[in-house]
Every structure is written in C-alpha cells, then in structure tokens.
PDB file of C-alpha atoms in Angstrom:
ATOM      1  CA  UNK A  28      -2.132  -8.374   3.257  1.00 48.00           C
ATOM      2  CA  UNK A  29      -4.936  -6.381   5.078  1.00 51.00           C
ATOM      3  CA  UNK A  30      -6.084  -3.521   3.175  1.00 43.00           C
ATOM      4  CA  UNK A  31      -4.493  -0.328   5.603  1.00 49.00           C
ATOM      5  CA  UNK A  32      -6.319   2.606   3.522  1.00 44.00           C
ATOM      6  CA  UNK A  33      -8.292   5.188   5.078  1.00 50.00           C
ATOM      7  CA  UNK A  34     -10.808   8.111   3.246  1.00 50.00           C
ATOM      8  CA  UNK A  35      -9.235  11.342   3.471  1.00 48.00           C
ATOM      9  CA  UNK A  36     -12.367  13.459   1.896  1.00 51.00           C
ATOM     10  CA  UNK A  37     -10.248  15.269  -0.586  1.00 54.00           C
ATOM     11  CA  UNK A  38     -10.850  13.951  -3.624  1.00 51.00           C
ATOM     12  CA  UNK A  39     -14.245  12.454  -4.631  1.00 54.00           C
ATOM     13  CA  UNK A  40     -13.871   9.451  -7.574  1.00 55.00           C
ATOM     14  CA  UNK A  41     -15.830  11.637  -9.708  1.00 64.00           C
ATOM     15  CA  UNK A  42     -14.291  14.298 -10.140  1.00 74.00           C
ATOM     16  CA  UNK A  43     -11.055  15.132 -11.889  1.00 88.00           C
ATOM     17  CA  UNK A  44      -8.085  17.987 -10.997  1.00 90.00           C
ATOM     18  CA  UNK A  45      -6.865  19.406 -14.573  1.00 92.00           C
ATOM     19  CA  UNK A  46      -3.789  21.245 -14.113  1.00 92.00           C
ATOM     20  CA  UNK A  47      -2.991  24.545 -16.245  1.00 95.00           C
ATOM     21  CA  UNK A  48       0.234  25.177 -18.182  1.00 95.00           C
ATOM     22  CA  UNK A  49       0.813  28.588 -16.740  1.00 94.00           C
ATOM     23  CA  UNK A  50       4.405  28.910 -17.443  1.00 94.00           C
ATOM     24  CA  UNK A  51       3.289  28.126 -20.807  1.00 96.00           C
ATOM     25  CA  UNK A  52       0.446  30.162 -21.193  1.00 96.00           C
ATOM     26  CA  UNK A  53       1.206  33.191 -18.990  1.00 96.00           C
ATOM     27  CA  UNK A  54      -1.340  35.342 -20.584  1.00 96.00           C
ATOM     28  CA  UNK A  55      -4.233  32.684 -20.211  1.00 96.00           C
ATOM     29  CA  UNK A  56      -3.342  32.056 -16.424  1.00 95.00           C
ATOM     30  CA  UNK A  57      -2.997  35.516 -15.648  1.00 96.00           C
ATOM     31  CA  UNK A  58      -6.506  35.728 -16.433  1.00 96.00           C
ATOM     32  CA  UNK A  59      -7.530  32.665 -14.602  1.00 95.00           C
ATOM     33  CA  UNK A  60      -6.271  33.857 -11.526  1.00 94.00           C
ATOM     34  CA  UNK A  61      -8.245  37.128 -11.671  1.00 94.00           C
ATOM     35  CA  UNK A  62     -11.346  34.855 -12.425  1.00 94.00           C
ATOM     36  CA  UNK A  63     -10.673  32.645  -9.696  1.00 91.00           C
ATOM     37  CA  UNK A  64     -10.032  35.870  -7.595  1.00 87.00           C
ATOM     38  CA  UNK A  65     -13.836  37.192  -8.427  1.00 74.00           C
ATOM     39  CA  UNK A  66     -15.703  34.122  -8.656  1.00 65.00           C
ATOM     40  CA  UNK A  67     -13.934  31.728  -6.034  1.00 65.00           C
ATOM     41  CA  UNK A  68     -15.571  28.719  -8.127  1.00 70.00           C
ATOM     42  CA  UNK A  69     -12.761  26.941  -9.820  1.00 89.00           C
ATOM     43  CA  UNK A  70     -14.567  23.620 -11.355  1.00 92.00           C
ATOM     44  CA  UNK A  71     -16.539  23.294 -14.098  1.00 94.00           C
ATOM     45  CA  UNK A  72     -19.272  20.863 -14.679  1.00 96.00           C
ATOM     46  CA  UNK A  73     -18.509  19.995 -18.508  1.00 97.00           C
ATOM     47  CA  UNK A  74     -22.250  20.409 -20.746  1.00 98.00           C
ATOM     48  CA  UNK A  75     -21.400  20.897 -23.996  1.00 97.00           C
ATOM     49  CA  UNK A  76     -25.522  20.892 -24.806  1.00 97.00           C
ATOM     50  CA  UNK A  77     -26.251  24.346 -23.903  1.00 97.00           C
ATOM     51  CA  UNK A  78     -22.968  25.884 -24.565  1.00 97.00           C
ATOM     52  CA  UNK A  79     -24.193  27.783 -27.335  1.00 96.00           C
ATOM     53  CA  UNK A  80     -27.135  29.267 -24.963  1.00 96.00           C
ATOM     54  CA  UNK A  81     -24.393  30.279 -22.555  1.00 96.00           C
ATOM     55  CA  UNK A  82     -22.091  31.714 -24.668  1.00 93.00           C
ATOM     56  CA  UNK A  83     -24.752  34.230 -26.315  1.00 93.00           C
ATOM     57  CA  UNK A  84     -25.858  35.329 -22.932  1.00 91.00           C
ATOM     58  CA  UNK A  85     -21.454  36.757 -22.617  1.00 89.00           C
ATOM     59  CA  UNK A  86     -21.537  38.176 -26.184  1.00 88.00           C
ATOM     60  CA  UNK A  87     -24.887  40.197 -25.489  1.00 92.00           C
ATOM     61  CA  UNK A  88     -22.639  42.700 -22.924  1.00 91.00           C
ATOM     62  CA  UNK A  89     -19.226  42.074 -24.932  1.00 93.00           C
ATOM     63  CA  UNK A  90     -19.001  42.652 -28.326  1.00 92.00           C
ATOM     64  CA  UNK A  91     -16.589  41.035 -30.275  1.00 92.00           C
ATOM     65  CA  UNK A  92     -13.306  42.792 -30.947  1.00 96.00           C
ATOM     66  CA  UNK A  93     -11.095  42.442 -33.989  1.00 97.00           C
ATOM     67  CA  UNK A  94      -8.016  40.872 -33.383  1.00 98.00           C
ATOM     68  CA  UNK A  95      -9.288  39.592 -29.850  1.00 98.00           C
ATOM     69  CA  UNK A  96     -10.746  36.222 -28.253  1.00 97.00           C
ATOM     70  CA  UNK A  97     -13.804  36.899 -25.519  1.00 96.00           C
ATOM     71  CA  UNK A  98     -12.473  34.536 -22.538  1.00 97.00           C
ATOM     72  CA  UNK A  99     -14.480  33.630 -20.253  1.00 96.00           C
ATOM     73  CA  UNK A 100     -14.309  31.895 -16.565  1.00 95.00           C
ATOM     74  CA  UNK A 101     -16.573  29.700 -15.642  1.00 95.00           C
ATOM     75  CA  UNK A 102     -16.658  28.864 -19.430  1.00 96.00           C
ATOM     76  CA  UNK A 103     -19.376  28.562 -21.613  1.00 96.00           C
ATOM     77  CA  UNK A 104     -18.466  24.851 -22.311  1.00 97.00           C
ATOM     78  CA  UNK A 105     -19.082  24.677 -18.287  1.00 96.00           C
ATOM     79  CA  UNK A 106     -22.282  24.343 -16.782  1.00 96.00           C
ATOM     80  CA  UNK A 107     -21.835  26.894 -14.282  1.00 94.00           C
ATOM     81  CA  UNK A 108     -20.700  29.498 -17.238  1.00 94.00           C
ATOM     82  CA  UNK A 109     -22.788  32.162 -18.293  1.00 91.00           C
ATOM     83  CA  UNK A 110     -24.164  35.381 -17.102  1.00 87.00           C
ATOM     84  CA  UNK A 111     -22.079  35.666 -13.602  1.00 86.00           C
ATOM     85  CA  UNK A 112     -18.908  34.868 -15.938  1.00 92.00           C
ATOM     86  CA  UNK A 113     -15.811  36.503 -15.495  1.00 94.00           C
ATOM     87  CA  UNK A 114     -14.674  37.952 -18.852  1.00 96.00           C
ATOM     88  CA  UNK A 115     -12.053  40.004 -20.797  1.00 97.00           C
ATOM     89  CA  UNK A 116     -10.080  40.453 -24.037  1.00 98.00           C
ATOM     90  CA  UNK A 117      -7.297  38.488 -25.106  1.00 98.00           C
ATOM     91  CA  UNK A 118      -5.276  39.061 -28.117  1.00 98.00           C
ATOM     92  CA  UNK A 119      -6.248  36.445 -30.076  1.00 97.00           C
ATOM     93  CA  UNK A 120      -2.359  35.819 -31.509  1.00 96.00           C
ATOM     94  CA  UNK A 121      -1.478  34.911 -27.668  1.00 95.00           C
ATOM     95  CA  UNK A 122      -4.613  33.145 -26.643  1.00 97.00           C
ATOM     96  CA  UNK A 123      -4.895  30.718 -29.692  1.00 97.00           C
ATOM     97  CA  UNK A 124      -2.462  28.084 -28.099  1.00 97.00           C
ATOM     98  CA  UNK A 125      -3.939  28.153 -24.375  1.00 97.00           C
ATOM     99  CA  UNK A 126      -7.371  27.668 -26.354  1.00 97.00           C
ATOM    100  CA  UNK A 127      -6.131  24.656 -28.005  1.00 98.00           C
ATOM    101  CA  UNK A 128      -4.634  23.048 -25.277  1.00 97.00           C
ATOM    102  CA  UNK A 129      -8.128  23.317 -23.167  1.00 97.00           C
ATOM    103  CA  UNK A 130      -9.739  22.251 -26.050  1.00 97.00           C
ATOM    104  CA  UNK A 131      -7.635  19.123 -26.290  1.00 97.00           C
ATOM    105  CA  UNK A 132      -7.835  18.268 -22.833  1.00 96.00           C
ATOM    106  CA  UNK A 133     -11.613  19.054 -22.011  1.00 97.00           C
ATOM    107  CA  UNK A 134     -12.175  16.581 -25.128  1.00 97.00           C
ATOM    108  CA  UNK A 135     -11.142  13.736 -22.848  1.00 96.00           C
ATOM    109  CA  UNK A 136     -14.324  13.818 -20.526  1.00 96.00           C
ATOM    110  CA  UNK A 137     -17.323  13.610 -21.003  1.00 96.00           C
ATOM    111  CA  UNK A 138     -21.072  15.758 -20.269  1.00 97.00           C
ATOM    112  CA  UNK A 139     -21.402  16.189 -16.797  1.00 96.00           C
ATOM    113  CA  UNK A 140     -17.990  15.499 -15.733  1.00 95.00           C
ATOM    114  CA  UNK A 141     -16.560  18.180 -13.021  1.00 95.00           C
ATOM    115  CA  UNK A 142     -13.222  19.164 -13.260  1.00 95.00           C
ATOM    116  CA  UNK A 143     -11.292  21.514 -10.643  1.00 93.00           C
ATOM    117  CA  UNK A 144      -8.758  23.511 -12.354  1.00 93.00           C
ATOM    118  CA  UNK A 145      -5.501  24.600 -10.904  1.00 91.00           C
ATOM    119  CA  UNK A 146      -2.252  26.570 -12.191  1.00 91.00           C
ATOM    120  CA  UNK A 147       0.868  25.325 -12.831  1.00 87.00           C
ATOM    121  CA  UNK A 148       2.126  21.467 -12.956  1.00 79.00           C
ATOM    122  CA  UNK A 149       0.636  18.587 -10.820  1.00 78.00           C
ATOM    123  CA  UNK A 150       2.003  17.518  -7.971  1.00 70.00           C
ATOM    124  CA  UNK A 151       4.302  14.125  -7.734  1.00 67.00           C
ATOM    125  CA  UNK A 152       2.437  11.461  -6.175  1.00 60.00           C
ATOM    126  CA  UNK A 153       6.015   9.878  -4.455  1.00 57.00           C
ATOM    127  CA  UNK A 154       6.414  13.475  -3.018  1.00 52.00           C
ATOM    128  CA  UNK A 155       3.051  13.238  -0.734  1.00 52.00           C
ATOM    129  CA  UNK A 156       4.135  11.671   2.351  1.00 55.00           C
ATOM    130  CA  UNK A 157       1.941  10.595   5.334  1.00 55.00           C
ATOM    131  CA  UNK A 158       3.796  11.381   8.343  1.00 54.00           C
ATOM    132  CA  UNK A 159       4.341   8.018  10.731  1.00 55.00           C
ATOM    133  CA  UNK A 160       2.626   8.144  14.099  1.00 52.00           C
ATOM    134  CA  UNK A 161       5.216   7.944  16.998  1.00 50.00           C
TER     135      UNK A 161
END
C-alpha cells in the first residue's frame, strides 16, 4: 500500500504538547493563563543545569512569603525562565498538588527537550478528521 501521508507543519518530531489539568488545578491554570496572556511564549526548553541560576535571579525581586509558593512562567526549570518571568503568590496549601503533577510529568523528558503547554485535556486523535476532497 503506497504511503498517502503528507507534512502538515504543525507539529515538529521534537517537540512535545503537555496538556494541563485545569479543571483539576484551577488555581495553577488561572495563573497560567495570565502568564501566557503577558508573555505569549508557552513552551519551555527543559535545562535543569542552570535552574538554580534562574530561579535566584525571581527571588532577588520576590521575597519569599510564609505560607506561599513563588510560581513562575516560563519556569525556572525552563530555559527561557528567568528575569522576564511572569510571577505571583500562590497559597502554598492549593499549589502543592499542581506542583507535583508538573514535577512528575516534566521528569519524563529530558535536558533540552521543548514542550508546548496547553490547558485542559488533549484532544482525541479519532476526533481530527481530514475533510475528503469532492
């Protein structure tokens, strides 16, 4: 059978959609989307190396808070974190889940990875449907 696929320049092999719970973590998302809303970037080039470098560079304008998690976006686990991050307060009681679950899933990938992060579920493969030519 002749091979009928064609490149649609959406997706490029190396990089990877990850797909945020934000039913589950309303708080988290609700931040997200204000990120995404000032800093139109949403991937993140995973480099673990220098995340402690990036991550002081947030703390020097935002001093921790008791009883609150510094969230950042792009993250300092990203290369493109930093500086030019968006960032505000969580409670730290609602943000400890959301943390986790990025924490689980960014552990699947490795350095220098890029990831494009969404909100909400991902779509159904069987539901994208190329329509026939007449």
């Amino acid at each position: 059978m002749e091979d009928q696929s064609r490149p649609t320049g959406l997706v490029k092999t190396n990089e990877k959609a990850v797909f945020f719970p934000d039913q589950q973590f309303v708080e988290r998302a609700t931040f997200l989307k204000k990120a995404f809303g000032n800093n139109p970037r949403n991937y993140c080039t995973l480099d673990r190396k220098n995340e402690e470098s990036r991550n002081k560079e947030i703390l020097k304008n935002y001093p921790p808070k008791e009883g609150y998690d510094i969230v950042q976006w792009p993250m300092a686990i990203c290369k493109e974190g930093g500086s030019n991050a968006y960032v505000e307060y969580i409670l730290s009681s609602i943000n400890k889940d959301a943390e986790e679950w990025l924490e689980n899933e960014l552990s699947k990938y490795p350095d220098g990875k890029k990831l494009f992060f969404n909100l909400g579920i991902p779509p159904k493969l069987n539901n994208i449907v190329e329509k026939e030519e007449e």
